[in-house]
Structures are given as structure tokens and as C-alpha cells.
Amino acid sequence: MIIDTSTTIAYKCSSCGAFQFTNVSLFEISNKKESCFTCRCNGSSLVIAKEGPTDYRIVIPCIGCGTDHIYLFSRRDLMSCEISVLNCPKTGMQQCFIGNDEDVRKKIDSLEREFDELINTLGYDNYFVNTQVMFDSLNIIHDIAEKGNLFCECGNNDIELLLLSDKIYLRCKRCPANKIIYASSNEHLKNNLQTKQILLMDDGQPLDAKTTKPLAKKRDGK
């Protein structure tokens, strides 16, 4: 019998506004007095501290009211199969989710789709399947390009970027090589965060930009 001793904590960063996903090992936090998990923007951190042999204190910087909130959890609660939702006590904003990785990501996907529907109701065009994931993925690609790790197999680094509703299409300006980066779910974002280098290759199946109607395009190479 295999027992999973890890859980996923996703909190909304008080600095950049994106959800930061952290996979927490029970053994890791049990062996430390305090564990700090920093958002990828380096603007905020979630802290887990031991309160006793089986109890933990979680400190989260709140984007809703601007203060830190403290939540107490037992080891059993942290490893529970059900998702724990932590709300800002002042604004009621859902700011943190704890539970199984797949369930947490699906929950936040649903939450962000509701956000997009709200924006659309207020009169804004709902361009992307998941706006936050799309923006986060664009930032990841930009960072990769800034480090010189976005290029084509032909040696060219003049890359055109087209935004579609659920993906980002990269294509070389010199040859038919291309690359699709999916960006419509938090599972896609998880995969994109693990990407350190992007190489465009000619697979013989270029995307038909005319039929897909890209929403925007720009050059992302140097």
C-alpha cells in the first residue's frame, strides 16, 4: 500500500495576484521548525511553522486586506482528502487552497473561469480560456527569451509570438519551425513553469493562423 504524504498549497500572491502552487511534503515540514515558500515573483511568501508535534501554523500575506492571516492546522487536516479553503476574514476572498494536487488545480481552474465570466458580464471581452494562466505563461516565455533560451533549430532567434484562446504559438521568422505552448489550465502552467528552454522545430505541420484567428502577435526574440 502506497501512502501519499504530500499535499498541494496554492495561495494568491499579495504582490503579483497570481496563484502560487507549492507541493509540501509532510516529512519536510515535520523536520523543520519553519518552512518558507516564496512566490515566483519574489514578492510574497507563505510560511508554515510547527506549533507542536502534530500541529502547524500557516501564515499567508493577504491580497484582499493587505495583512497577514494565521491559520492553525493539524497534521490530519493537512493530509485530508478534502480541499481546505482559506478565506480572508475581512473581505471573504478565497486566498488559499490546500489538498490533493489535481483537485486543487481543478478548483482554481474553476475559480478563474468564474472570474473570466464575471469580467465578461461587466462588459469586457473574454479572450482567453484562462486569462491568468495565459498571462503567467507569457511571463514565463518572456523570462526564457531574456535568458537567451528561446531559439530555432536553424539558429535564428527572431521569433514571432501569436496568442490564441487556449495556447501560445511560436514560429520562426526564417524557416517553418514552430512550437505550441498550451496555456488554458493550471496543469499547463505547472508544465510551463518546469520549462527552462524552448526550441522551435519543423515538424511539417505548421499552424494555420488564418483559420485559428490569433488575437494578437508580436516578436519575442532579441
mmCIF file of C-alpha atoms in Angstrom:
data_model
loop_
_atom_site.group_PDB
_atom_site.id
_atom_site.type_symbol
_atom_site.label_atom_id
_atom_site.label_comp_id
_atom_site.label_asym_id
_atom_site.label_seq_id
_atom_site.Cartn_x
_atom_site.Cartn_y
_atom_site.Cartn_z
ATOM 1 C CA MET A 1 0.000 0.000 0.000
ATOM 2 C CA ILE A 2 1.375 3.393 -1.034
ATOM 3 C CA ILE A 3 0.537 6.356 1.210
ATOM 4 C CA ASP A 4 0.913 9.834 -0.268
ATOM 5 C CA THR A 5 2.476 12.111 2.355
ATOM 6 C CA SER A 6 2.394 15.264 0.271
ATOM 7 C CA THR A 7 -0.209 17.957 -0.252
ATOM 8 C CA THR A 8 -0.511 20.989 -2.520
ATOM 9 C CA ILE A 9 -0.943 24.502 -1.172
ATOM 10 C CA ALA A 10 -1.991 27.222 -3.601
ATOM 11 C CA TYR A 11 -2.168 30.790 -2.340
ATOM 12 C CA LYS A 12 -2.919 34.032 -4.136
ATOM 13 C CA CYS A 13 0.228 36.169 -4.071
ATOM 14 C CA SER A 14 -0.338 39.569 -2.458
ATOM 15 C CA SER A 15 2.220 41.090 -4.844
ATOM 16 C CA CYS A 16 1.532 39.781 -8.366
ATOM 17 C CA GLY A 17 -2.003 38.434 -7.845
ATOM 18 C CA ALA A 18 -1.260 35.005 -9.338
ATOM 19 C CA PHE A 19 -1.796 31.701 -7.557
ATOM 20 C CA GLN A 20 1.464 30.147 -6.376
ATOM 21 C CA PHE A 21 1.409 26.335 -6.236
ATOM 22 C CA THR A 22 3.620 24.547 -3.722
ATOM 23 C CA ASN A 23 3.841 20.797 -3.189
ATOM 24 C CA VAL A 24 4.523 20.255 0.504
ATOM 25 C CA SER A 25 5.989 17.064 1.927
ATOM 26 C CA LEU A 26 4.850 16.095 5.420
ATOM 27 C CA PHE A 27 8.359 14.859 6.204
ATOM 28 C CA GLU A 28 9.880 18.152 5.030
ATOM 29 C CA ILE A 29 7.764 20.387 7.242
ATOM 30 C CA SER A 30 7.939 17.931 10.180
ATOM 31 C CA ASN A 31 11.736 18.148 10.266
ATOM 32 C CA LYS A 32 11.867 21.947 10.208
ATOM 33 C CA LYS A 33 10.727 24.479 12.754
ATOM 34 C CA GLU A 34 9.680 26.800 9.946
ATOM 35 C CA SER A 35 9.345 26.393 6.167
ATOM 36 C CA CYS A 36 9.080 29.346 3.793
ATOM 37 C CA PHE A 37 7.622 29.111 0.266
ATOM 38 C CA THR A 38 8.173 32.190 -1.912
ATOM 39 C CA CYS A 39 6.125 33.164 -4.960
ATOM 40 C CA ARG A 40 7.983 33.041 -8.275
ATOM 41 C CA CYS A 41 7.704 36.853 -8.465
ATOM 42 C CA ASN A 42 9.620 37.038 -5.132
ATOM 43 C CA GLY A 43 7.007 39.480 -3.851
ATOM 44 C CA SER A 44 5.471 37.381 -1.060
ATOM 45 C CA SER A 45 5.967 34.173 0.899
ATOM 46 C CA LEU A 46 3.783 31.620 2.660
ATOM 47 C CA VAL A 47 5.196 30.315 5.943
ATOM 48 C CA ILE A 48 4.455 27.013 7.681
ATOM 49 C CA ALA A 49 5.699 26.721 11.274
ATOM 50 C CA LYS A 50 5.412 23.865 13.770
ATOM 51 C CA GLU A 51 3.141 24.581 16.723
ATOM 52 C CA GLY A 52 3.613 21.201 18.336
ATOM 53 C CA PRO A 53 4.278 17.551 17.493
ATOM 54 C CA THR A 54 1.265 17.333 15.154
ATOM 55 C CA ASP A 55 0.088 20.933 14.719
ATOM 56 C CA TYR A 56 1.141 23.636 12.266
ATOM 57 C CA ARG A 57 0.693 27.382 11.844
ATOM 58 C CA ILE A 58 0.255 28.723 8.285
ATOM 59 C CA VAL A 59 0.895 32.435 7.733
ATOM 60 C CA ILE A 60 -0.385 33.924 4.467
ATOM 61 C CA PRO A 61 0.026 37.527 3.230
ATOM 62 C CA CYS A 62 -3.465 38.568 2.114
ATOM 63 C CA ILE A 63 -4.064 40.349 -1.182
ATOM 64 C CA GLY A 64 -7.571 41.234 -0.034
ATOM 65 C CA CYS A 65 -6.846 43.360 3.041
ATOM 66 C CA GLY A 66 -3.060 43.751 2.965
ATOM 67 C CA THR A 67 -2.347 41.993 6.279
ATOM 68 C CA ASP A 68 -1.028 38.547 7.230
ATOM 69 C CA HIS A 69 -3.535 35.894 8.301
ATOM 70 C CA ILE A 70 -2.707 32.957 10.558
ATOM 71 C CA TYR A 71 -4.421 29.578 10.249
ATOM 72 C CA LEU A 72 -3.903 26.557 12.516
ATOM 73 C CA PHE A 73 -3.892 23.036 11.064
ATOM 74 C CA SER A 74 -3.374 19.589 12.473
ATOM 75 C CA ARG A 75 -1.346 17.032 10.542
ATOM 76 C CA ARG A 76 -4.567 15.168 9.819
ATOM 77 C CA ASP A 77 -6.159 18.314 8.352
ATOM 78 C CA LEU A 78 -3.155 18.952 6.076
ATOM 79 C CA MET A 79 -3.281 15.399 4.719
ATOM 80 C CA SER A 80 -7.068 15.345 4.347
ATOM 81 C CA CYS A 81 -8.534 14.198 1.020
ATOM 82 C CA GLU A 82 -10.932 17.147 1.025
ATOM 83 C CA ILE A 83 -9.839 20.606 -0.126
ATOM 84 C CA SER A 84 -9.465 23.207 2.631
ATOM 85 C CA VAL A 85 -10.400 26.720 1.521
ATOM 86 C CA LEU A 86 -8.928 29.633 3.488
ATOM 87 C CA ASN A 87 -10.782 32.944 3.289
ATOM 88 C CA CYS A 88 -9.751 36.445 4.251
ATOM 89 C CA PRO A 89 -11.767 37.126 7.449
ATOM 90 C CA LYS A 90 -12.202 40.792 6.465
ATOM 91 C CA THR A 91 -13.174 40.562 2.781
ATOM 92 C CA GLY A 92 -14.248 36.925 2.441
ATOM 93 C CA MET A 93 -11.875 36.464 -0.515
ATOM 94 C CA GLN A 94 -10.735 32.900 -1.143
ATOM 95 C CA GLN A 95 -6.978 33.253 -0.839
ATOM 96 C CA CYS A 96 -5.636 29.744 -0.279
ATOM 97 C CA PHE A 97 -6.488 26.138 -1.158
ATOM 98 C CA ILE A 98 -4.950 23.026 0.417
ATOM 99 C CA GLY A 99 -5.413 19.442 -0.733
ATOM 100 C CA ASN A 100 -4.674 16.877 -3.428
ATOM 101 C CA ASP A 101 -2.671 18.451 -6.294
ATOM 102 C CA GLU A 102 -5.100 17.553 -9.069
ATOM 103 C CA ASP A 103 -8.164 18.645 -7.079
ATOM 104 C CA VAL A 104 -6.574 21.961 -6.053
ATOM 105 C CA ARG A 105 -5.628 22.800 -9.648
ATOM 106 C CA LYS A 106 -9.110 21.928 -10.919
ATOM 107 C CA LYS A 107 -10.649 24.056 -8.162
ATOM 108 C CA ILE A 108 -8.576 27.084 -9.123
ATOM 109 C CA ASP A 109 -9.242 26.492 -12.832
ATOM 110 C CA SER A 110 -12.953 26.675 -11.987
ATOM 111 C CA LEU A 111 -12.463 29.782 -9.850
ATOM 112 C CA GLU A 112 -10.543 31.562 -12.608
ATOM 113 C CA ARG A 113 -13.171 30.653 -15.202
ATOM 114 C CA GLU A 114 -15.778 32.223 -12.915
ATOM 115 C CA PHE A 115 -13.569 35.317 -12.742
ATOM 116 C CA ASP A 116 -13.401 35.476 -16.543
ATOM 117 C CA GLU A 117 -17.199 35.137 -16.750
ATOM 118 C CA LEU A 118 -17.583 37.987 -14.278
ATOM 119 C CA ILE A 119 -15.250 40.200 -16.328
ATOM 120 C CA ASN A 120 -17.266 39.332 -19.433
ATOM 121 C CA THR A 121 -20.534 40.186 -17.671
ATOM 122 C CA LEU A 122 -19.132 43.576 -16.737
ATOM 123 C CA GLY A 123 -18.597 44.358 -20.421
ATOM 124 C CA TYR A 124 -15.062 43.125 -21.167
ATOM 125 C CA ASP A 125 -14.274 40.629 -23.928
ATOM 126 C CA ASN A 126 -13.353 37.201 -22.609
ATOM 127 C CA TYR A 127 -10.423 36.467 -24.898
ATOM 128 C CA PHE A 128 -8.759 33.502 -23.227
ATOM 129 C CA VAL A 129 -9.947 30.191 -21.789
ATOM 130 C CA ASN A 130 -7.958 31.029 -18.649
ATOM 131 C CA THR A 131 -6.694 34.624 -18.599
ATOM 132 C CA GLN A 132 -4.427 34.284 -15.556
ATOM 133 C CA VAL A 133 -2.719 31.141 -16.837
ATOM 134 C CA MET A 134 -2.215 32.796 -20.234
ATOM 135 C CA PHE A 135 -0.584 35.873 -18.680
ATOM 136 C CA ASP A 136 1.596 33.764 -16.376
ATOM 137 C CA SER A 137 2.690 31.592 -19.312
ATOM 138 C CA LEU A 138 3.556 34.679 -21.350
ATOM 139 C CA ASN A 139 5.745 35.908 -18.495
ATOM 140 C CA ILE A 140 7.488 32.523 -18.374
ATOM 141 C CA ILE A 141 8.225 32.649 -22.122
ATOM 142 C CA HIS A 142 9.483 36.216 -21.776
ATOM 143 C CA ASP A 143 11.861 35.178 -18.976
ATOM 144 C CA ILE A 144 13.145 32.260 -21.065
ATOM 145 C CA ALA A 145 13.748 34.592 -24.027
ATOM 146 C CA GLU A 146 15.531 37.128 -21.815
ATOM 147 C CA LYS A 147 17.968 34.382 -20.765
ATOM 148 C CA GLY A 148 18.663 33.539 -24.406
ATOM 149 C CA ASN A 149 16.977 30.140 -24.167
ATOM 150 C CA LEU A 150 14.297 30.701 -26.831
ATOM 151 C CA PHE A 151 15.572 29.858 -30.317
ATOM 152 C CA CYS A 152 15.008 27.896 -33.505
ATOM 153 C CA GLU A 153 16.837 24.799 -34.711
ATOM 154 C CA CYS A 154 18.015 26.854 -37.704
ATOM 155 C CA GLY A 155 19.921 29.138 -35.318
ATOM 156 C CA ASN A 156 17.551 32.100 -35.640
ATOM 157 C CA ASN A 157 16.257 33.851 -32.518
ATOM 158 C CA ASP A 158 13.832 36.205 -34.264
ATOM 159 C CA ILE A 159 10.641 34.503 -33.094
ATOM 160 C CA GLU A 160 7.061 35.579 -33.730
ATOM 161 C CA LEU A 161 4.520 35.003 -30.952
ATOM 162 C CA LEU A 162 0.787 34.627 -31.604
ATOM 163 C CA LEU A 163 -1.824 34.457 -28.848
ATOM 164 C CA LEU A 164 -4.731 32.068 -29.305
ATOM 165 C CA SER A 165 -7.594 31.457 -26.892
ATOM 166 C CA ASP A 166 -6.002 28.410 -25.256
ATOM 167 C CA LYS A 167 -2.388 28.365 -26.419
ATOM 168 C CA ILE A 168 0.639 30.392 -27.435
ATOM 169 C CA TYR A 169 2.035 29.760 -30.907
ATOM 170 C CA LEU A 170 5.705 30.483 -31.541
ATOM 171 C CA ARG A 171 7.102 30.431 -35.072
ATOM 172 C CA CYS A 172 10.440 31.232 -36.650
ATOM 173 C CA LYS A 173 10.667 34.237 -38.970
ATOM 174 C CA ARG A 174 13.260 32.490 -41.129
ATOM 175 C CA CYS A 175 12.027 28.891 -41.518
ATOM 176 C CA PRO A 176 8.797 26.828 -40.975
ATOM 177 C CA ALA A 177 9.825 25.731 -37.454
ATOM 178 C CA ASN A 178 7.256 26.329 -34.718
ATOM 179 C CA LYS A 179 6.265 25.466 -31.162
ATOM 180 C CA ILE A 180 2.919 25.399 -29.355
ATOM 181 C CA ILE A 181 2.752 26.260 -25.649
ATOM 182 C CA TYR A 182 -0.583 25.283 -24.102
ATOM 183 C CA ALA A 183 -1.981 27.792 -21.609
ATOM 184 C CA SER A 184 -5.579 27.069 -20.638
ATOM 185 C CA SER A 185 -5.289 25.275 -17.281
ATOM 186 C CA ASN A 186 -3.179 25.255 -14.142
ATOM 187 C CA GLU A 187 -1.836 21.856 -15.193
ATOM 188 C CA HIS A 188 -0.453 23.604 -18.294
ATOM 189 C CA LEU A 189 1.017 26.310 -16.059
ATOM 190 C CA LYS A 190 2.664 23.640 -13.900
ATOM 191 C CA ASN A 191 4.336 22.188 -17.004
ATOM 192 C CA ASN A 192 5.328 25.617 -18.332
ATOM 193 C CA LEU A 193 6.997 26.520 -15.032
ATOM 194 C CA GLN A 194 9.258 23.493 -15.426
ATOM 195 C CA THR A 195 10.375 24.648 -18.884
ATOM 196 C CA LYS A 196 13.873 26.148 -18.967
ATOM 197 C CA GLN A 197 14.476 26.160 -22.730
ATOM 198 C CA ILE A 198 12.257 26.405 -25.813
ATOM 199 C CA LEU A 199 13.490 25.026 -29.144
ATOM 200 C CA LEU A 200 11.397 25.551 -32.295
ATOM 201 C CA MET A 201 11.454 22.629 -34.743
ATOM 202 C CA ASP A 202 9.973 21.990 -38.171
ATOM 203 C CA ASP A 203 7.549 19.101 -37.669
ATOM 204 C CA GLY A 204 5.918 19.544 -41.066
ATOM 205 C CA GLN A 205 2.618 20.674 -39.538
ATOM 206 C CA PRO A 206 2.591 24.472 -39.279
ATOM 207 C CA LEU A 207 -0.385 26.095 -37.606
ATOM 208 C CA ASP A 208 -2.849 27.747 -39.976
ATOM 209 C CA ALA A 209 -3.020 31.228 -38.464
ATOM 210 C CA LYS A 210 -5.816 32.216 -40.853
ATOM 211 C CA THR A 211 -8.232 29.597 -39.545
ATOM 212 C CA THR A 212 -7.276 29.941 -35.879
ATOM 213 C CA LYS A 213 -7.641 33.736 -35.887
ATOM 214 C CA PRO A 214 -4.847 34.765 -33.487
ATOM 215 C CA LEU A 215 -5.850 37.503 -31.065
ATOM 216 C CA ALA A 216 -2.504 39.243 -31.056
ATOM 217 C CA LYS A 217 1.019 38.804 -32.281
ATOM 218 C CA LYS A 218 4.436 40.190 -31.575
ATOM 219 C CA ARG A 219 8.091 39.278 -31.844
ATOM 220 C CA ASP A 220 9.606 37.774 -28.742
ATOM 221 C CA GLY A 221 13.160 37.181 -29.950
ATOM 222 C CA LYS A 222 16.063 39.580 -29.437
#
